[in-house]
PDB file of C-alpha atoms in Angstrom:
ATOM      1  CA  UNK A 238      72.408  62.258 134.936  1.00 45.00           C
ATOM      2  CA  UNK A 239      74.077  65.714 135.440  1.00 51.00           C
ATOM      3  CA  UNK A 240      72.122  68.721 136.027  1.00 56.00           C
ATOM      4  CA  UNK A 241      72.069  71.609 133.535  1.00 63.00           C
ATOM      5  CA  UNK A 242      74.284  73.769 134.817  1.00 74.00           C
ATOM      6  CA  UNK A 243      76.887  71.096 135.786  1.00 87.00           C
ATOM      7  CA  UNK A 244      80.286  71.160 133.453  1.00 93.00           C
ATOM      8  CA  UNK A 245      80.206  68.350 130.498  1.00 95.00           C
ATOM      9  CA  UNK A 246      82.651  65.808 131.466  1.00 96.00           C
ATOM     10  CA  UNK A 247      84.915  65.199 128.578  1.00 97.00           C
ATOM     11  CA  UNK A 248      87.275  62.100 128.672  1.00 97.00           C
ATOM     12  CA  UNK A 249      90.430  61.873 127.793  1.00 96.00           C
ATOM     13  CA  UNK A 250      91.567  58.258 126.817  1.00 95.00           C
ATOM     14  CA  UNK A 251      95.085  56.800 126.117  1.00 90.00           C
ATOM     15  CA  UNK A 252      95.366  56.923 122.855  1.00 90.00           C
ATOM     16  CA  UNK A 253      94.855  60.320 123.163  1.00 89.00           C
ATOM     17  CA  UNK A 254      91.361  60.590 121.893  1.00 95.00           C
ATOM     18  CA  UNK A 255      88.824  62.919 123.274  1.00 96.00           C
ATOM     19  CA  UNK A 256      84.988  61.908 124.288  1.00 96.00           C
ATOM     20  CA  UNK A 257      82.625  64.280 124.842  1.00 96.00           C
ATOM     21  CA  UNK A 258      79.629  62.788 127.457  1.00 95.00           C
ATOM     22  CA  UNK A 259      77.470  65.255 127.064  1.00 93.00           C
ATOM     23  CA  UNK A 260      76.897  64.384 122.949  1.00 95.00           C
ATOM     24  CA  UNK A 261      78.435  60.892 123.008  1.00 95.00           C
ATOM     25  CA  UNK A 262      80.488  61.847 120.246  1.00 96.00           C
ATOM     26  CA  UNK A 263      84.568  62.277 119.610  1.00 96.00           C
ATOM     27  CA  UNK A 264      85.555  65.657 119.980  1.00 97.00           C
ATOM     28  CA  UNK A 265      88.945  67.358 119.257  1.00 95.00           C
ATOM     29  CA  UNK A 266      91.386  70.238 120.375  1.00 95.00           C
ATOM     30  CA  UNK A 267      90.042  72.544 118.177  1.00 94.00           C
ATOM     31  CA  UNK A 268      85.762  71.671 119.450  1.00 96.00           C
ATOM     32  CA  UNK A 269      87.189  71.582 123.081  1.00 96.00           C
ATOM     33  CA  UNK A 270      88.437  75.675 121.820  1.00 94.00           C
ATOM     34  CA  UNK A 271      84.618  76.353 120.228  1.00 95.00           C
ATOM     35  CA  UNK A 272      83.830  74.883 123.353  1.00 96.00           C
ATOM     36  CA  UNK A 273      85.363  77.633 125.605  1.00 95.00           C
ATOM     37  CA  UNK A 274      84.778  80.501 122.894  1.00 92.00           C
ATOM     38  CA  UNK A 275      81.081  79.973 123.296  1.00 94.00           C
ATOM     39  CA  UNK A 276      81.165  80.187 127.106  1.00 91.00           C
ATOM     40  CA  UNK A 277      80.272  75.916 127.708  1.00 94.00           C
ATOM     41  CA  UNK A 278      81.821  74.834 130.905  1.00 95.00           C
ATOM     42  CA  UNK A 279      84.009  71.335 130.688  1.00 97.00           C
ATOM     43  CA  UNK A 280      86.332  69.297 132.324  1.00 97.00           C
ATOM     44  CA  UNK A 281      88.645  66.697 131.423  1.00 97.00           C
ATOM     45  CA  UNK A 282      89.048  63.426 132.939  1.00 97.00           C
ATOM     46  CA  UNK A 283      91.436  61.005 132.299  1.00 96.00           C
ATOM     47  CA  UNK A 284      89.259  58.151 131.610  1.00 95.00           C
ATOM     48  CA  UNK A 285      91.588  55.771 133.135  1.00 94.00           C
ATOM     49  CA  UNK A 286      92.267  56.843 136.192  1.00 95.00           C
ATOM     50  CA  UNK A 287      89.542  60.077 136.700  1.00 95.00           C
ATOM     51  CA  UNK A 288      91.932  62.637 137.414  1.00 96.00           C
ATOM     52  CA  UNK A 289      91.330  66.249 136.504  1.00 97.00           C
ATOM     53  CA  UNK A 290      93.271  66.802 133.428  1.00 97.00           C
ATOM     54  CA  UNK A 291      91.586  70.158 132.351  1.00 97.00           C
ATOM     55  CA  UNK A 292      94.855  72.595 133.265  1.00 96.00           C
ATOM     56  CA  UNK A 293      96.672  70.725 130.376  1.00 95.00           C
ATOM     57  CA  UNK A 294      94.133  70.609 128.284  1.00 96.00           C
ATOM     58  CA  UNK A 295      93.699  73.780 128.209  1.00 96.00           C
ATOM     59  CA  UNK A 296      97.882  74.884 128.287  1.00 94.00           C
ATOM     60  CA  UNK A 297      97.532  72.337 125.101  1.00 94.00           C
ATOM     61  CA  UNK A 298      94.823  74.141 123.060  1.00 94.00           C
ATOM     62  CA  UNK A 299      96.968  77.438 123.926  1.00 93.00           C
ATOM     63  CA  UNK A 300     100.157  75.789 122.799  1.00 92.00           C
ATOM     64  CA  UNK A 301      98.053  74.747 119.067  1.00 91.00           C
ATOM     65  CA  UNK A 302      96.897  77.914 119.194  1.00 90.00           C
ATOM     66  CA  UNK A 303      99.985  79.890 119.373  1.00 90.00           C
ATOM     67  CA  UNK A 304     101.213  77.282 116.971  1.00 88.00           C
ATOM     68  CA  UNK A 305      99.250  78.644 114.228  1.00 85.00           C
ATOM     69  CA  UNK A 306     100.334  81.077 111.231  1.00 75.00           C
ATOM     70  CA  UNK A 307      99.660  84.352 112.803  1.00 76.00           C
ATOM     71  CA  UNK A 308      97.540  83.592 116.373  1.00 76.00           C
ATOM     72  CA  UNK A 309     100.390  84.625 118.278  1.00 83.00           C
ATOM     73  CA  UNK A 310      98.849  86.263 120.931  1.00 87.00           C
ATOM     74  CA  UNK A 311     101.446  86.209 123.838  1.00 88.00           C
ATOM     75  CA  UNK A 312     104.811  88.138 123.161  1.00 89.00           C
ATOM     76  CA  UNK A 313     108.539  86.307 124.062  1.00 90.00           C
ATOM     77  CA  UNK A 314     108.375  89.364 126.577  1.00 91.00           C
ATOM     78  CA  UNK A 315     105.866  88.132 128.285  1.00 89.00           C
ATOM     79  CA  UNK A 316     106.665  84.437 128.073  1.00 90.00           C
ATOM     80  CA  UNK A 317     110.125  85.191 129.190  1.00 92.00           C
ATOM     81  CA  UNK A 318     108.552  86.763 132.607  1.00 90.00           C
ATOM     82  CA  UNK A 319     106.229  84.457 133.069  1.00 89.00           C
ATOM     83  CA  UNK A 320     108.529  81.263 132.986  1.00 91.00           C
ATOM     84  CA  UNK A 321     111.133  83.328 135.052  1.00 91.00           C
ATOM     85  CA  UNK A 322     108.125  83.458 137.953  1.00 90.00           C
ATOM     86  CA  UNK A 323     107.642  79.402 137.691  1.00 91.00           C
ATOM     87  CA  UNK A 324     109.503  78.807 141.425  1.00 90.00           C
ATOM     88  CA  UNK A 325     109.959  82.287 142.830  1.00 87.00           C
ATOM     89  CA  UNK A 326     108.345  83.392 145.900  1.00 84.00           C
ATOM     90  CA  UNK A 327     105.839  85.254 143.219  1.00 81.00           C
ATOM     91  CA  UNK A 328     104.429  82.287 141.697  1.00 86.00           C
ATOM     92  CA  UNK A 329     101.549  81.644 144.273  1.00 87.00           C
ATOM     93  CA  UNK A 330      99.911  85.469 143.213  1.00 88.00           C
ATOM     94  CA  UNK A 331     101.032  84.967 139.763  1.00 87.00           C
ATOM     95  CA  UNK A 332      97.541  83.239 138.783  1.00 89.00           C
ATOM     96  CA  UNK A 333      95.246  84.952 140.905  1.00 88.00           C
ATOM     97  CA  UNK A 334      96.923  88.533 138.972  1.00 87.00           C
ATOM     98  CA  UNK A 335      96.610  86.809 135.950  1.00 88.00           C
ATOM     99  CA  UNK A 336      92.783  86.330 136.568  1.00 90.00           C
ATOM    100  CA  UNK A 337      91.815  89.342 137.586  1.00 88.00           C
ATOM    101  CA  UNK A 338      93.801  91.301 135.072  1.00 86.00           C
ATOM    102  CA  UNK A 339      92.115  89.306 132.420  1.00 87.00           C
ATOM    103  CA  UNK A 340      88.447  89.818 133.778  1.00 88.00           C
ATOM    104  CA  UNK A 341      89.439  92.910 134.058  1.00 86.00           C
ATOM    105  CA  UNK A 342      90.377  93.075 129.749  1.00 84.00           C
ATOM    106  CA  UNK A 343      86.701  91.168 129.550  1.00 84.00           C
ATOM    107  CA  UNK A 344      84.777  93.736 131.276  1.00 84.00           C
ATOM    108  CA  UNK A 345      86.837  96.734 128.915  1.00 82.00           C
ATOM    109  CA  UNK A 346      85.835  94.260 126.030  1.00 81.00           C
ATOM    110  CA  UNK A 347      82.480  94.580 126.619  1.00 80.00           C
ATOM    111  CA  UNK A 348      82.037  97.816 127.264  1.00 79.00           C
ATOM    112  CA  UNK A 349      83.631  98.396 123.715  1.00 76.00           C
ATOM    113  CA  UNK A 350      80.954  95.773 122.713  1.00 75.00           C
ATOM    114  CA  UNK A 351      78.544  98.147 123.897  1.00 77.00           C
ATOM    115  CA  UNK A 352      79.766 101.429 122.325  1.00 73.00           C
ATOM    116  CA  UNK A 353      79.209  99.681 118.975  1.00 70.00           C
ATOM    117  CA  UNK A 354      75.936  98.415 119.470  1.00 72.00           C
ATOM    118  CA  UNK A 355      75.312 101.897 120.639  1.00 71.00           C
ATOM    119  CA  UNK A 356      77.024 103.553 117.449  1.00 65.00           C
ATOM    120  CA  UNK A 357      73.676 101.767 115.343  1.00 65.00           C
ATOM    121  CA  UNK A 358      71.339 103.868 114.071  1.00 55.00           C
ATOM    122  CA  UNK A 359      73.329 107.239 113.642  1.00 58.00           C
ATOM    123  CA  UNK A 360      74.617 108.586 110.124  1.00 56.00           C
ATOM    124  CA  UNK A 361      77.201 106.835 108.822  1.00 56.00           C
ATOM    125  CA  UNK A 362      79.419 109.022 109.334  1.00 57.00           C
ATOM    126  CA  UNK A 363      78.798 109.449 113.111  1.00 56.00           C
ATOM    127  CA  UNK A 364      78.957 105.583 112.953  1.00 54.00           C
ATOM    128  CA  UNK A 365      82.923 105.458 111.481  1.00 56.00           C
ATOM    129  CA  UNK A 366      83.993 108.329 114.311  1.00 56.00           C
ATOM    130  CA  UNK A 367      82.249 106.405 117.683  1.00 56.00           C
ATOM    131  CA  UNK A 368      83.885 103.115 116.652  1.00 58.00           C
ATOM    132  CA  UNK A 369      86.999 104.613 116.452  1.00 62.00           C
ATOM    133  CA  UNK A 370      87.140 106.862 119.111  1.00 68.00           C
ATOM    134  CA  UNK A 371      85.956 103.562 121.069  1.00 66.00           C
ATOM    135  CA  UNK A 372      88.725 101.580 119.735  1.00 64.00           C
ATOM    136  CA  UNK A 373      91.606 104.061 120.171  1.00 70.00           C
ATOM    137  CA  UNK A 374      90.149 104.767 123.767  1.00 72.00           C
ATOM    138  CA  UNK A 375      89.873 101.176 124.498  1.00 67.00           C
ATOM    139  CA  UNK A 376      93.470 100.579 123.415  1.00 69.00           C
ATOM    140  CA  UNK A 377      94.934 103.017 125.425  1.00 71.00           C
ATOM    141  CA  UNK A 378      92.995 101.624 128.656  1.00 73.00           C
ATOM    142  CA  UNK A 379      94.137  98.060 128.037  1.00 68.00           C
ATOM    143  CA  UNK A 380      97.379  99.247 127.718  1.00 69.00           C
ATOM    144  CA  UNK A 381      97.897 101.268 130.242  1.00 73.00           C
ATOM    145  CA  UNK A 382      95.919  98.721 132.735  1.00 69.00           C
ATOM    146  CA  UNK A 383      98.492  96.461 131.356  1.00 68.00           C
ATOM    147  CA  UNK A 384     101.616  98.578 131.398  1.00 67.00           C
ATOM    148  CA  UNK A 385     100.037  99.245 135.219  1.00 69.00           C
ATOM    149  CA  UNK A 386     100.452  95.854 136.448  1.00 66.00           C
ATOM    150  CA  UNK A 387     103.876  94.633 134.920  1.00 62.00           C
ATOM    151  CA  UNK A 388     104.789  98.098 137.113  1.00 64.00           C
ATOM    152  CA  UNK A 389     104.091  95.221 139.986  1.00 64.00           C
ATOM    153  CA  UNK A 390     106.095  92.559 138.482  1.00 58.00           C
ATOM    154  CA  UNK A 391     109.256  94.729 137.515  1.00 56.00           C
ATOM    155  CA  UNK A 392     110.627  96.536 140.146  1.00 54.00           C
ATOM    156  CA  UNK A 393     113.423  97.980 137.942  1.00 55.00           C
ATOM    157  CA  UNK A 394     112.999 100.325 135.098  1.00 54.00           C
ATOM    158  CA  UNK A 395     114.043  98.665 131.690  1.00 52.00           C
ATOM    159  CA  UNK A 396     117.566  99.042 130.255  1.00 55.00           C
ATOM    160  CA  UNK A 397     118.152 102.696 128.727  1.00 54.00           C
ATOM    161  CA  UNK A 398     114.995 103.798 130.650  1.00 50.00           C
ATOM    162  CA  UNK A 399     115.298 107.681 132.568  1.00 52.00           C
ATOM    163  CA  UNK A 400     112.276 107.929 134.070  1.00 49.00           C
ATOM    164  CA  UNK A 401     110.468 105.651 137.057  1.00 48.00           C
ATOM    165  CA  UNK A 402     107.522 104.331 136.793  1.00 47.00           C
ATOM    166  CA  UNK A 403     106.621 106.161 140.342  1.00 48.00           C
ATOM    167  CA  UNK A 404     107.063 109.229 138.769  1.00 46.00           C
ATOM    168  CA  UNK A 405     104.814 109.109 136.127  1.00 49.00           C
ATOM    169  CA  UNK A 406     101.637 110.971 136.631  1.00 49.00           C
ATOM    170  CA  UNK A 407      98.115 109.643 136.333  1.00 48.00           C
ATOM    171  CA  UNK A 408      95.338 111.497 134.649  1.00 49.00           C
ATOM    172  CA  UNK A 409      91.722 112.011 136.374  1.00 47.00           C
ATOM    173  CA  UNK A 410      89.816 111.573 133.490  1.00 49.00           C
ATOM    174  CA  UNK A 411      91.823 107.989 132.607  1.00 47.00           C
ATOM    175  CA  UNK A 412      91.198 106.611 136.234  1.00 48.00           C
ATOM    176  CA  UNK A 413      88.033 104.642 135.636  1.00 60.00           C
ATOM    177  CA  UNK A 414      86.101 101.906 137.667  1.00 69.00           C
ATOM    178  CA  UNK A 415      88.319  98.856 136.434  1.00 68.00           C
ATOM    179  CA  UNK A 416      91.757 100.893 136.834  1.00 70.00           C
ATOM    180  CA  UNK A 417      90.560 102.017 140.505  1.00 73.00           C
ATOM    181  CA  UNK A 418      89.597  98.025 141.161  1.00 75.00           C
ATOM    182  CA  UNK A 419      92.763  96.872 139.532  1.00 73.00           C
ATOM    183  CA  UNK A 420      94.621  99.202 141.987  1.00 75.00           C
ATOM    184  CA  UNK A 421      93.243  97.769 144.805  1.00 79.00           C
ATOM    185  CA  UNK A 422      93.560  94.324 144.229  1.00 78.00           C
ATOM    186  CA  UNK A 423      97.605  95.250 143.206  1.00 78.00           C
ATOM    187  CA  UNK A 424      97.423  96.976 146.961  1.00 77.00           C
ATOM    188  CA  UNK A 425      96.303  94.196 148.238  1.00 77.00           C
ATOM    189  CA  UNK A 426      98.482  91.733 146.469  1.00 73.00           C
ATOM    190  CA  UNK A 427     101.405  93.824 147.402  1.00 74.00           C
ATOM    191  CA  UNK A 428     100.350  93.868 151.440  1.00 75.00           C
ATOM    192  CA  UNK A 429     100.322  90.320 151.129  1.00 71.00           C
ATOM    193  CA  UNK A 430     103.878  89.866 150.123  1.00 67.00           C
ATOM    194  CA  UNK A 431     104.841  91.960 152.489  1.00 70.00           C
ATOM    195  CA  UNK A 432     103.431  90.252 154.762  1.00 70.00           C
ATOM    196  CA  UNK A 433     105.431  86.848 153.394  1.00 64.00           C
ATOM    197  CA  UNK A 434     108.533  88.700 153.683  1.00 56.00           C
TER     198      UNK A 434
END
């Protein structure tokens, strides 16, 4: 019997069904994606042969996702860059950046999370300004983190573009905890590949 905290084992058989060990019951694409939206740790197995199947899983449920009317959630930019880093010497820190960037988005998440919770209890009107103060300020951190670490992956300014990314300056009062750690680990990223070179 697996212990608590172990993942559920779900199997994945070849006529493409999904079993779920941990209820005994069928599951599908869409309860695997409850599954990771609540936070429940899984892997899948195919039940032939038990290999580790959960990376395309997972790239599956992304590709039903983004299949649906309006849950298109990464842009053709993006998707363009990222398939043009599948082979290049930049495809071994590709995931790791990818990782962090997106704990990094969690963490700003929450703290948003927060700033509403904390919003309760005031006059409503106090409560429509912190929310979205919160929101535009979140926004503009994500983005900027963002903007911040395709800087890494784009050594050349776009088309049409005057200024350099170098040159633009960096306000003290937007440097905060997760920008500073995201800096690092882009330092450190970068020290590696020169390092490879």
């Amino acid at each position: 019997m697996a212990a608590k905290d172990d993942p559920i084992v779900i199997k994945k058989y070849a006529n493409r069904r999904l079993y779920n060990t941990g209820t005994s019951t069928y599951v599908t694409l869409e309860d695997l994606a409850e599954m990771v939206k609540k936070g429940e740790e899984f892997t899948v197995q195919d039940a032939k042969t038990g290999d580790d199947i959960t990376h395309p899983v997972l790239t599956q449920i992304i590709f039903e996702l983004e299949n649906k009317d309006g849950q298109n959630m990464l842009p053709i930019p993006f998707l363009r860059q990222l398939i043009a880093f599948y082979g290049d010497q930049m495809q071994m820190i590709v995931p790791s950046f990818l990782e962090q960037s997106m704990i990094a988005f969690s963490k700003e998440q929450e703290r948003f999370r927060e700033q509403l919770k904390g919003s309760f209890g005031k006059t409503p009107i106090d409560m429509m300004k912190t929310p979205m103060k919160a929101l535009e300020e979140q926004t503009r951190r994500n983005v900027e983190m963002f903007q911040n670490a395709m800087r890494m992956f784009t050594p050349f300014p776009p088309a049409g573009s005057n200024s350099t990314p170098a040159a633009e300056p960096v306000k003290k009062e937007e440097k905060g905890d997760d920008l500073q750690e995201l800096k690092a680990q882009i330092a450190a990223m970068q020290r590696k590949l020169d390092t490879m070179s």
